[in-house]
Structures are given as structure tokens and as C-alpha cells.
CSV table of C-alpha atoms in Angstrom, one decimal:
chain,number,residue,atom,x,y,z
L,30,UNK,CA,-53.2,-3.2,-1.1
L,31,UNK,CA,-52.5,-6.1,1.7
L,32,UNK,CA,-48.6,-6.3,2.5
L,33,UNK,CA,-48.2,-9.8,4.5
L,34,UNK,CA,-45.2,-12.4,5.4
L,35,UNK,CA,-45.4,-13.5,1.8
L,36,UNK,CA,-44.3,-10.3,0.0
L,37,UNK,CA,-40.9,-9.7,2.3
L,38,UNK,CA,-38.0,-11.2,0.8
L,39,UNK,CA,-34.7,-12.0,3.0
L,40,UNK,CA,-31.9,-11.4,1.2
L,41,UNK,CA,-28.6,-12.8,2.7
L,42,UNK,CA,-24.6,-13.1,1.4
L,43,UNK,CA,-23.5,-11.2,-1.1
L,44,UNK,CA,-27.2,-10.5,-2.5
L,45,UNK,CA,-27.8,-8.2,0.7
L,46,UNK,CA,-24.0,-6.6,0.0
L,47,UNK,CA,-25.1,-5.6,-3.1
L,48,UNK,CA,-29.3,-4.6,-2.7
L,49,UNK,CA,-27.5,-2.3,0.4
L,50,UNK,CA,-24.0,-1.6,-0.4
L,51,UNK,CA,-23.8,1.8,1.2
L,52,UNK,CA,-24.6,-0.4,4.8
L,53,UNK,CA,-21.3,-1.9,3.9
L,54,UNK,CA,-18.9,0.4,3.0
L,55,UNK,CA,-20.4,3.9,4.3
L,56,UNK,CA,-21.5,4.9,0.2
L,57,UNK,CA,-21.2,4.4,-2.5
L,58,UNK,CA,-19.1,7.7,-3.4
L,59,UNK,CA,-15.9,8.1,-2.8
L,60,UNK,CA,-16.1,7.3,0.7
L,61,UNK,CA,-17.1,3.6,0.1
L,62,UNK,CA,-15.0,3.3,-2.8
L,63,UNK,CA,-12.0,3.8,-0.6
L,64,UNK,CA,-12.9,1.6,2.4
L,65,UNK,CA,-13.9,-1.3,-0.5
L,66,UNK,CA,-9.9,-0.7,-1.3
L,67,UNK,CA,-8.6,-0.4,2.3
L,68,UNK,CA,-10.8,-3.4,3.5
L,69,UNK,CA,-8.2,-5.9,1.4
L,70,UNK,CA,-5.2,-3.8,2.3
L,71,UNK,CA,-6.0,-4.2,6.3
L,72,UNK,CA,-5.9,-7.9,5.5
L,73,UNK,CA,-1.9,-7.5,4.3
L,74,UNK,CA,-1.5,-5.0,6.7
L,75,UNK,CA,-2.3,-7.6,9.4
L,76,UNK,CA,-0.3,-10.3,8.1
L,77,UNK,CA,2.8,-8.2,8.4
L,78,UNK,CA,1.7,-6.9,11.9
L,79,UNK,CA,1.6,-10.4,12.8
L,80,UNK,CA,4.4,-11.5,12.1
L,81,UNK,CA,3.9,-13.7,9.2
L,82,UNK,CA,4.7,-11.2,5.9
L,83,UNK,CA,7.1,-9.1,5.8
L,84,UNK,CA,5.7,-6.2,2.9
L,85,UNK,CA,2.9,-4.7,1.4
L,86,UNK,CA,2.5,-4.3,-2.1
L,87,UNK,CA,-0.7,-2.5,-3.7
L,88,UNK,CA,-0.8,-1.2,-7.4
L,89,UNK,CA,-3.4,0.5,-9.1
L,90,UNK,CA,-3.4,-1.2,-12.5
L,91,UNK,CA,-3.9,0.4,-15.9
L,92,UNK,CA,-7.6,-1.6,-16.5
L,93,UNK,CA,-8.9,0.5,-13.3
L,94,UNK,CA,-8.0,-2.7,-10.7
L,95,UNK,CA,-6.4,-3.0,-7.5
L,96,UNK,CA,-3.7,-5.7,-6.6
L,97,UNK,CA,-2.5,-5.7,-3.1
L,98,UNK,CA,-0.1,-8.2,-2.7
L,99,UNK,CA,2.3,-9.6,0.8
L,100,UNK,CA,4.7,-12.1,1.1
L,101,UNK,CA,3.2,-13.8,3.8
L,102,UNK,CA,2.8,-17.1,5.0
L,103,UNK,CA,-0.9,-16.2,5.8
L,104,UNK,CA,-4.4,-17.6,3.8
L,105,UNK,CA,-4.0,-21.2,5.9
L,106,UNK,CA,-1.2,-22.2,3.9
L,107,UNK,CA,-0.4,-23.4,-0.4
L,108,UNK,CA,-4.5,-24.7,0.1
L,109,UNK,CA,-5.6,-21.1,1.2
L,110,UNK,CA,-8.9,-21.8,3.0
L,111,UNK,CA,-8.9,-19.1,5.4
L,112,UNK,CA,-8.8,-16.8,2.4
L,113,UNK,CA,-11.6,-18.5,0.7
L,114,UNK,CA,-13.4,-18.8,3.7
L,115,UNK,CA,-13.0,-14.6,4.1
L,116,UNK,CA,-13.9,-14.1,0.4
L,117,UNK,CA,-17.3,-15.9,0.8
L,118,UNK,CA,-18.8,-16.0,4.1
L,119,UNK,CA,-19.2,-13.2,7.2
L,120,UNK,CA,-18.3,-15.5,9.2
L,121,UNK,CA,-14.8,-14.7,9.4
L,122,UNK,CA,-14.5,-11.0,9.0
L,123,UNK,CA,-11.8,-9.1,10.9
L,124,UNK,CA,-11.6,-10.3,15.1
L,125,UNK,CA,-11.5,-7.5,17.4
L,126,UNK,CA,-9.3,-4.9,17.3
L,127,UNK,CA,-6.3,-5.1,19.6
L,128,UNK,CA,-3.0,-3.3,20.2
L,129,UNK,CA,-1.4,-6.0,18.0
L,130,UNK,CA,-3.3,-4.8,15.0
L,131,UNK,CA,-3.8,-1.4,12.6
L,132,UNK,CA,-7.4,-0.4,12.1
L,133,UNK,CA,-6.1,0.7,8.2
L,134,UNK,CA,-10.3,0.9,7.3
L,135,UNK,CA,-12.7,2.3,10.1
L,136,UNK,CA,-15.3,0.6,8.6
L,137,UNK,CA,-14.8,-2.2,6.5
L,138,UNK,CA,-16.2,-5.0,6.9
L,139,UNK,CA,-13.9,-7.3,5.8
L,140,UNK,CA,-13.0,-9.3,2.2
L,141,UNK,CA,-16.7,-10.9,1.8
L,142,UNK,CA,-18.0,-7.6,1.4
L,143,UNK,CA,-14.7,-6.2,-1.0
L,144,UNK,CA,-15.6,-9.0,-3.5
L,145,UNK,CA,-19.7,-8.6,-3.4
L,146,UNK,CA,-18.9,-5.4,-4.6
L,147,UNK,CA,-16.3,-6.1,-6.5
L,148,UNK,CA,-17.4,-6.8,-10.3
L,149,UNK,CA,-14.4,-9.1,-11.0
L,150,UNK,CA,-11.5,-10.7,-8.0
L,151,UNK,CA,-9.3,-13.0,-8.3
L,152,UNK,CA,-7.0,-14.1,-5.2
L,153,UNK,CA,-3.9,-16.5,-5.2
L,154,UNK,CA,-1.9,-18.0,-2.5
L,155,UNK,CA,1.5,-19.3,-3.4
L,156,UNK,CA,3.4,-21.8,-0.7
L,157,UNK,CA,5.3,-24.8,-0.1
L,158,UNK,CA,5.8,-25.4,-3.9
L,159,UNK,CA,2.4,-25.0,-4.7
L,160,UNK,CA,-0.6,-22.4,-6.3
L,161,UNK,CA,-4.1,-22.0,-5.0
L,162,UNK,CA,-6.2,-19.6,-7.0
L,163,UNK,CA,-9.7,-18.6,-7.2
L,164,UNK,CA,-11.8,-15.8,-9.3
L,165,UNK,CA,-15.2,-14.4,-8.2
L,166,UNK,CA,-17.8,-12.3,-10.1
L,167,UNK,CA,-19.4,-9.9,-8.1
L,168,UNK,CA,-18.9,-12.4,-5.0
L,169,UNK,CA,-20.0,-15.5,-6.9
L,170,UNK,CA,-16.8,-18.2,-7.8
L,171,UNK,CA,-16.3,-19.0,-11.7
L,172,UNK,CA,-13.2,-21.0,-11.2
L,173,UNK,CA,-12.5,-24.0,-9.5
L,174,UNK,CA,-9.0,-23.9,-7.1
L,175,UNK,CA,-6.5,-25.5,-9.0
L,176,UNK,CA,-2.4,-25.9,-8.1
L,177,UNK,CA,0.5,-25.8,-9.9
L,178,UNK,CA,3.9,-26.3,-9.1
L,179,UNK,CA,7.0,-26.6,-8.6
L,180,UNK,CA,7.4,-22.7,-7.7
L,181,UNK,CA,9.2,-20.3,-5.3
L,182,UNK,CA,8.4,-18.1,-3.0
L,183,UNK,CA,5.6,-17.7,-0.9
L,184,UNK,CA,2.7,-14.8,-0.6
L,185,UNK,CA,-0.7,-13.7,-1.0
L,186,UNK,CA,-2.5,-11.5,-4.3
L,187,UNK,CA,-6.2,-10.1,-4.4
L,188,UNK,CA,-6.8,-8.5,-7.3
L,189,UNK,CA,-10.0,-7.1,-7.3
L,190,UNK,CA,-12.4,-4.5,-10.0
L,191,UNK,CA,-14.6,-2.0,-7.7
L,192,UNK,CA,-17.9,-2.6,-9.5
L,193,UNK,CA,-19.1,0.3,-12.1
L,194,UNK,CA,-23.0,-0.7,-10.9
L,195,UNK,CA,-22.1,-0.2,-7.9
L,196,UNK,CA,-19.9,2.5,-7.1
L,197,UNK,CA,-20.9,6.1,-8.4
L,198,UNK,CA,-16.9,6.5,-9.7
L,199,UNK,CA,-13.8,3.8,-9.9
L,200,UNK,CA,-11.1,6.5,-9.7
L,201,UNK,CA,-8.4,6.3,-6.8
L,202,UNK,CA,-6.8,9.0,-5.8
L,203,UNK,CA,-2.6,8.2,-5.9
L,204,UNK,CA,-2.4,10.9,-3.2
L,205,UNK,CA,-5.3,10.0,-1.1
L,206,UNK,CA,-3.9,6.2,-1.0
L,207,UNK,CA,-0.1,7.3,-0.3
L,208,UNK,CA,-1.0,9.6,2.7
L,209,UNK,CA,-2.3,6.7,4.3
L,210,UNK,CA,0.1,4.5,3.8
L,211,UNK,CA,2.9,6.6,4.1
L,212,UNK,CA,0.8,7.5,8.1
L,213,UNK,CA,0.5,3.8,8.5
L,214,UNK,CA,4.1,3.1,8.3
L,215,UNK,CA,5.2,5.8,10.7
L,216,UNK,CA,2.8,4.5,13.0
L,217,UNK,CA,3.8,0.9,13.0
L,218,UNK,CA,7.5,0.4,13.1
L,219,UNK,CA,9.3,-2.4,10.4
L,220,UNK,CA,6.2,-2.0,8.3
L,221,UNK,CA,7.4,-1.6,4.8
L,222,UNK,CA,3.9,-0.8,2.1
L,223,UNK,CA,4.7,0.4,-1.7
L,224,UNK,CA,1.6,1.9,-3.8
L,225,UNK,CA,2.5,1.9,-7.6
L,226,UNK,CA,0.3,3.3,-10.2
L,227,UNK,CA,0.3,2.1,-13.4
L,228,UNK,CA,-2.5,4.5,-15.2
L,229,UNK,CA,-0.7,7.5,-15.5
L,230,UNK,CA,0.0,7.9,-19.7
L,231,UNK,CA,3.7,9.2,-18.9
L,232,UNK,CA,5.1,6.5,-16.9
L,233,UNK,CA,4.7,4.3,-13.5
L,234,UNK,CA,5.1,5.9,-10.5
L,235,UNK,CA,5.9,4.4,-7.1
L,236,UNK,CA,6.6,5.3,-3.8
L,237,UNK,CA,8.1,3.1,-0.7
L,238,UNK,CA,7.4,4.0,3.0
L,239,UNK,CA,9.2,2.4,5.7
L,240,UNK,CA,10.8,4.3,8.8
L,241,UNK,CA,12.8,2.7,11.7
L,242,UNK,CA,12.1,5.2,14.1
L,243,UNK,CA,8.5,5.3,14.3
L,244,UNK,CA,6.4,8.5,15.1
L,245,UNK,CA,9.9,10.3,15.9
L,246,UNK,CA,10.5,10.1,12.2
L,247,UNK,CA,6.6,11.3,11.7
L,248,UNK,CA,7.3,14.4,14.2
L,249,UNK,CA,10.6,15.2,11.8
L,250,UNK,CA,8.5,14.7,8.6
L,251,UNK,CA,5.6,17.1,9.6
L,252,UNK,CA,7.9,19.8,11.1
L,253,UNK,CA,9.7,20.0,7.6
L,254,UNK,CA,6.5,19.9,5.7
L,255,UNK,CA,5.5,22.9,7.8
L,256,UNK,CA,8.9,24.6,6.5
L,257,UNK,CA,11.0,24.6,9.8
L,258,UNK,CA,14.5,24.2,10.5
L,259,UNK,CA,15.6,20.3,10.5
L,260,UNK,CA,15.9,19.7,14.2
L,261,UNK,CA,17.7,16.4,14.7
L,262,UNK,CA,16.5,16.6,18.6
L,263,UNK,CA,13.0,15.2,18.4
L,264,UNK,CA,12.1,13.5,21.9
L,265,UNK,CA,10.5,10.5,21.9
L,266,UNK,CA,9.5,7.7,24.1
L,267,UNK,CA,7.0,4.3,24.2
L,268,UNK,CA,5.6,2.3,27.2
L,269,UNK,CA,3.8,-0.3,28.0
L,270,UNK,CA,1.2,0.0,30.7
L,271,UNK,CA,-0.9,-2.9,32.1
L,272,UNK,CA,-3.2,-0.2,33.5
L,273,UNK,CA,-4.4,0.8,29.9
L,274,UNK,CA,-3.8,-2.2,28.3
L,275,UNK,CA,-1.8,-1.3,25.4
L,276,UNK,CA,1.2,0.7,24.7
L,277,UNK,CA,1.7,4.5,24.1
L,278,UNK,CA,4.8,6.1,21.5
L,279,UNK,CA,4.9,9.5,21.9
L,280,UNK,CA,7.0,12.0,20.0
L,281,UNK,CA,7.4,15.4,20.2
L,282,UNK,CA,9.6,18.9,19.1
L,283,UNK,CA,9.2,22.4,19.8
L,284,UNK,CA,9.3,24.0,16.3
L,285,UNK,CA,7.7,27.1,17.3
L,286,UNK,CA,6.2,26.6,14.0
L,287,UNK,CA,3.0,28.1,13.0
L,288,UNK,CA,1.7,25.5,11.4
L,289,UNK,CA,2.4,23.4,14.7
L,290,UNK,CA,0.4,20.3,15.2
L,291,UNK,CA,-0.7,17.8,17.9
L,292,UNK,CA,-1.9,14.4,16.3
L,293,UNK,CA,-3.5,11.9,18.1
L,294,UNK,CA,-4.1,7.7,16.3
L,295,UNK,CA,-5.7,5.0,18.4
L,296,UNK,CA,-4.7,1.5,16.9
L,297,UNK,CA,-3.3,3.3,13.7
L,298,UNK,CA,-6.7,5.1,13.3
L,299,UNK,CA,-6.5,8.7,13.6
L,300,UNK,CA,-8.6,10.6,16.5
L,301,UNK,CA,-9.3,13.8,14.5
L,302,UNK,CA,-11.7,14.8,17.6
L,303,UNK,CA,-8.9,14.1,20.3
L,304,UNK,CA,-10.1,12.0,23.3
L,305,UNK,CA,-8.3,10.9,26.9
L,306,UNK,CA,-4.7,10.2,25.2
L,307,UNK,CA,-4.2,14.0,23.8
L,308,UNK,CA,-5.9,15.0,27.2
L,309,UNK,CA,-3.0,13.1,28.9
L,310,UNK,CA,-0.4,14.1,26.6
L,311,UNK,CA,-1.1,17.8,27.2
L,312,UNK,CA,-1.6,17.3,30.8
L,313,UNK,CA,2.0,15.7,31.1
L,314,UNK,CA,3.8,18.0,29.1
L,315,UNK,CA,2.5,21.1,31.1
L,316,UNK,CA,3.8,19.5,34.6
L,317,UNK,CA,7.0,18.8,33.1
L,318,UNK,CA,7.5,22.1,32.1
L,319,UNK,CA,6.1,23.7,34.9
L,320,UNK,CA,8.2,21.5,37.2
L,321,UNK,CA,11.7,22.3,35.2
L,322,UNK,CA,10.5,26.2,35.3
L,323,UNK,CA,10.5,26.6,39.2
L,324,UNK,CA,13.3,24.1,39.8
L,325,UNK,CA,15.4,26.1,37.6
L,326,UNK,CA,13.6,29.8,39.2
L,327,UNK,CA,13.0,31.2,35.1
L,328,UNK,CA,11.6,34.3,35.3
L,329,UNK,CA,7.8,34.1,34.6
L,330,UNK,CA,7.6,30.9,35.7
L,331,UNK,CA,5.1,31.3,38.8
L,332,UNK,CA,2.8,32.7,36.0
L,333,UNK,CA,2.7,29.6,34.0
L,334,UNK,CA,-0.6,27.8,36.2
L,335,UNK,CA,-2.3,30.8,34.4
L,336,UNK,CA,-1.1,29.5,31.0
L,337,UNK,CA,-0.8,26.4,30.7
L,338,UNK,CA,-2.1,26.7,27.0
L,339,UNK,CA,0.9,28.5,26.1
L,340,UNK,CA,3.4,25.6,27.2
L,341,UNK,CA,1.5,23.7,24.4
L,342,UNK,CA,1.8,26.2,21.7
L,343,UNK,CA,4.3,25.7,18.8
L,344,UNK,CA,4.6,21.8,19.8
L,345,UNK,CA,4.9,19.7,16.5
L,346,UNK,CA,3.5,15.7,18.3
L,347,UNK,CA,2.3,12.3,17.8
L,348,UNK,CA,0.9,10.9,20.6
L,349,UNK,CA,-0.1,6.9,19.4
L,350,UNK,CA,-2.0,4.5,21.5
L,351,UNK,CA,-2.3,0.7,20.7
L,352,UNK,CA,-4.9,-0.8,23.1
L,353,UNK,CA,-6.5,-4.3,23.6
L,354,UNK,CA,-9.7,-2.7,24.1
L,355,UNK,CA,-10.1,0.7,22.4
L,356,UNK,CA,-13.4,2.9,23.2
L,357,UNK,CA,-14.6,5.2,21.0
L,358,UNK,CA,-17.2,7.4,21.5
L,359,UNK,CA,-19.4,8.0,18.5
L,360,UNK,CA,-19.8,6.0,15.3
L,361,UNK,CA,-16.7,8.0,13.4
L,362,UNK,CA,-13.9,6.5,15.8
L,363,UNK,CA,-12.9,9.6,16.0
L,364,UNK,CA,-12.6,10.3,19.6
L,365,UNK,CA,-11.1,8.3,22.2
L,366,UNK,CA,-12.9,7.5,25.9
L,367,UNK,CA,-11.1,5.3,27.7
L,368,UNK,CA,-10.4,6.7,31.2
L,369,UNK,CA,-7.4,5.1,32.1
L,370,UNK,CA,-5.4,5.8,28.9
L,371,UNK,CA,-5.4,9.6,30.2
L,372,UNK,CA,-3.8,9.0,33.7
L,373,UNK,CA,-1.4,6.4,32.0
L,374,UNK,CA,0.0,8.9,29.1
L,375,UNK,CA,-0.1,12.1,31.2
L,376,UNK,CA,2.4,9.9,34.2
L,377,UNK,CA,4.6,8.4,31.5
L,378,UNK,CA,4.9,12.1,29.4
L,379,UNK,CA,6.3,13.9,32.5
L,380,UNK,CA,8.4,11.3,33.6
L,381,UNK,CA,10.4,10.6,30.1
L,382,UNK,CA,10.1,14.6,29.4
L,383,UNK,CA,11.2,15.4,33.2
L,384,UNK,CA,14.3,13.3,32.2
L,385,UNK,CA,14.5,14.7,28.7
L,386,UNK,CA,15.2,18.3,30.5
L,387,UNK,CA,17.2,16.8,33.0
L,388,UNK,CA,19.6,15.3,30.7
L,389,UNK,CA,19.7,18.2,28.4
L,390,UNK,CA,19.6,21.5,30.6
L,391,UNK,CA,20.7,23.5,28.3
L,392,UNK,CA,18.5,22.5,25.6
L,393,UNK,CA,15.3,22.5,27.7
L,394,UNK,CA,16.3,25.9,29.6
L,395,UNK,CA,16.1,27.7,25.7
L,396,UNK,CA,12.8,25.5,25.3
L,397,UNK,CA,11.3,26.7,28.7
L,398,UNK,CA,12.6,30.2,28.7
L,399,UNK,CA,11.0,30.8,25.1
L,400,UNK,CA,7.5,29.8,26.6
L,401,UNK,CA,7.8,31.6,30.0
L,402,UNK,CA,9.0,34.4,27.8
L,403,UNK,CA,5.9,34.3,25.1
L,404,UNK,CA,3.3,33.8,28.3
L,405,UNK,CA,4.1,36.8,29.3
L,406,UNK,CA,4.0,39.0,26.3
L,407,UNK,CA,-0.3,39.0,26.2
């Protein structure tokens, strides 16, 4: 059998999406079908981030669809050609990621790729008095753009159909979806992101996440999900530092919890492997502590260079990083490299914490005593 130039076929657009989805979106399990969902809400997410929506809306409709909605000013304005330009072509997918944005799918590769796979999506900007609307089958337009008007308000709407052809099961998860919103509104401070599910036979449900303190209000959350005291003394910092490029926020609280937990994100994405900014983090919290020990002469404390792992222990943290120019090592994004971003975090955690203790003696002589006290006791 002779195999030449004339049998290969190059597929391109949404024709490769579909001959290959699992290229696209990582599978076409579960695993794809949620980065097909989270690739349109990154969109939103970014609008908000920058500055031009103020809310994310998504709802999981009753005919097994997605809407995910803002009130933004984005989609190049009431004639929306940025959007359509994202909905049809590669050219345009997602820029780099920088400190200024959420990476809210690892791996998506943008709204072309949502609506190849997508058996049905329809997407709408509303502005300056007018409607610009378009509908797609499986990444091919039906409709022409049309606009109507006079109407208010401003804002943009996918609604999109995962493909049953496609995808090896439609079903979202209500749970999966609302962790990760709920983790990407601690993380990102003003964001406000709904998820509202319409399926359920008993009733809509909805939930709301917005908290104005940031990963201090993430710390609190985890330490009462872990059945602790409420502690209302959660120390918490964030810093900018040229050296890194980015900023850190770092929160932490001494729970003494057993189910005590040290989380690392890099640009929203969590770093489930660690890398250089949990490597900093723990490096600075041990010199603070070991620094406030001696000062203060607590028994134990020359004993603490011998375990250092114990000054960690019982520590409920988020440590976030939002660089310009993020490096992670591996495919999964999983683990964080850059070099600086340890010497950065590590100087900046025992400066704010040296003052933390400074400021509250007290306080930090019952933290520092309980750890010189528990090194001592293997």
C-alpha cells in the first residue's frame, strides 16, 4: 500500500478542534469538560480583573447549558468584534499570563476552542444602546449579527452546549464549579462570581463569593472548615517587589489544628507541588520565630535550628504570588521555579511577621512558647 503527499489531509480551525479535541482541552472526560467550561469563565474573570466589569455570573441551565455572563464594557464595544474574533479564529486566544490576570483554566485554550466543541453557543454584547448577537454550531456561525435597541445596561453572555459527540459526559458538578470560584474570589480581592444551578428538580440554588479581605479571609475560612476556634487574629500582609516582578499576599494563623494546611497559588492557579514561594514562606517564618525566641531567651529556644520543621507545624496559610512572568516547571503548573520569588517572600515574611510579634508580645510569646515547648517533647 503506497502512503504519499496525496493521502495526508491538513485539517485546520475548528475541524482540527474537533478530529483532536483531547489536544485542546486535556480529554474528553471530565477533565476537558471542565476546562471547556472554565475556558469562557477566564474570559469574565479577566474583564473584571481588568477593570472593565464589575461581576461574574455563570448558571448551569436546566437544558444541560452554561451561561456565564459580566457586566462589562469588554467584547470591543455594542459591535463586539473582539468577541467574534475570539469565537472563530486562534489568533486571539488568551495573551500571556501576568500578575494582572487569574489563570481560572490551566489549560484552555481560549473561546475558539469552547465553541468547536461546543454543539450549540450563542454570545451577546449589549452597549451604548445597542445588541450584537451571534449563534455558532459546533464552531460554525448560523446567524448573522444583528442590533436592536434602545436598551440599558451594558455586559457580555456566552451561552454555550458542551457537545454530547464530543465529550464522554455533559454533567457539571455544582460543587466542583463553586470551590473554584469560591478559591478564586479569595484570591483576587473586589471580585464578586455567582454560580446558580437551575437543574436540580427541588428548586434553584445559588451561591455568591466575594471577600474584602483577601487570602486573610481564606486563612479564617479553612481554619473553621478544619473545626477550630474562630480566631479573629489572622496575620496577613502583601508587597510588591520589583525583584520578582509581581506581588505576594500572604496570610497566616497558628491553629494548632490537625488538619493544618499550607497553600501555595501562582497567578490564581494553585501549586499543589509547592515551588520557590512556599520554600520562602517557610524559610521566613522559621527566622522570625527563631529571632523572637532568643530575643525574648524562651526556654528551648537554642534548640529550635534543630527543628525548624516544628515552627511550621499547626500553621493554617496562603501564601499567593501574582507575577509578570510565572515559571513552572512541568506541564501540570503545578510547581513554581522562579528563583527570585523565594528570596523575595522569605525577606518580606520575616520582616511583616518580625513586626507582627513585635507589636503583639504577648500574643506571639504564647505562639512561640507553644512551639519551643512541642520541639522539645520528641
Amino acid at each position: 500500500m503506497e502512503y504519499d503527499a496525496a493521502h495526508i489531509k491538513v485539517l485546520e480551525g475548528w475541524e482540527a478542534v474537533r478530529k483532536r479535541p483531547g489536544m485542546y482541552v486535556g480529554s474528553t472526560g471530565e477533565r476537558g469538560l471542565y476546562t471547556l467550561v472554565l475556558g469562557v469563565v477566564d474570559r469574565a474573570v479577566g474583564e473584571v480583573l481588568a477593570g472593565r466589569a464589575g461581576s461574574v455570573d455563570v448558571t448551569l441551565t436546566a437544558d444541560g447549558g452554561v451561561r456565564v455572563a459580566d457586566d462589562g464594557t469588554g467584547g470591543g464595544g455594542p459591535h463586539g468584534p473582539d468577541l467574534e474574533a475570539q469565537l472563530t479564529s486562534f489568533q486571539l486566544v488568551p495573551g500571556p499570563i501576568g500578575r494582572h490576570t487569574a489563570v481560572v483554566a490551566p489549560f484552555s485554550m481560549g473561546l475558539f476552542v469552547s465553541n468547536a466543541l461546543s454543539s450549540r453557543l450563542t454570545a451577546e454584547v449589549r452597549g451604548e444602546g445597542t445588541r450584537w448577537a451571534k449563534e455558532y454550531a459546533r464552531g460554525v456561525e448560523v446567524e448573522q449579527a444583528d442590533a436592536e435597541g434602545p436598551l440599558t445596561g451594558e455586559g457580555t453572555t456566552i451561552s454555550f452546549w458542551p457537545d454530547t459527540e464530543i465529550f464522554e459526559t455533559t454533567w457539571l458538578s455544582f460543587p466542583v464549579l463553586a470551590e473554584r470560584f469560591r478559591q478564586l474570589a479569595f484570591l483576587n480581592r473586589g471580585l464578586a462570581v455567582s454560580l446558580t444551578d437551575e437543574r436540580p428538580a427541588n428548586g434553584v440554588r445559588r451561591v455568591l463569593y466575594q471577600f474584602p479581605d483577601g487570602v486573610r479571609d481564606f486563612v479564617a475560612a479553612l481554619d473553621a472548615e478544619a473545626g477550630a476556634c474562630p480566631h479573629a487574629d489572622v496575620f496577613g500582609f502583601e508587597r510588591e517587589d520589583t525583584r520578582m516582578a509581581g506581588t505576594m499576599e500572604v496570610a497566616l494563623l497558628w491553629g494548632y489544628s490537625h488538619s493544618a494546611q499550607t497553600r501555595g497559588f501562582a497567578n490564581s492557579l494553585a501549586t499543589h507541588e509547592g515551588g520557590t514561594h512556599l520554600d520562602g514562606f517557610r524559610e521566613g517564618v522559621v527566622d522570625a520565630v527563631t529571632a523572637f525566641a532568643r530575643e525574648r531567651e524562651l526556654p528551648g529556644a537554642s534548640d529550635l535550628d534543630a527543628r525548624t520543621d516544628r515552627i511550621v507545624e499547626g500553621l493554617t496559610a496562603v501564601v499567593s504570588v501574582k507575577l509578570d512572568q510565572p515559571e513552572y516547571l512541568g506541564a501540570t503548573r503545578t510547581l513554581l521555579g522562579n528563583t527570585d520569588v523565594r528570596v523575595c517572600v522569605a525577606e518580606a515574611v520575616r520582616e511583616h511577621l518580625g513586626t507582627w510579634f513585635e507589636e503583639r508580645p504577648e500574643r506571639a510569646a504564647r505562639v512561640v512558647a507553644g512551639i519551643v515547648r512541642d520541639s522539645g517533647q520528641d
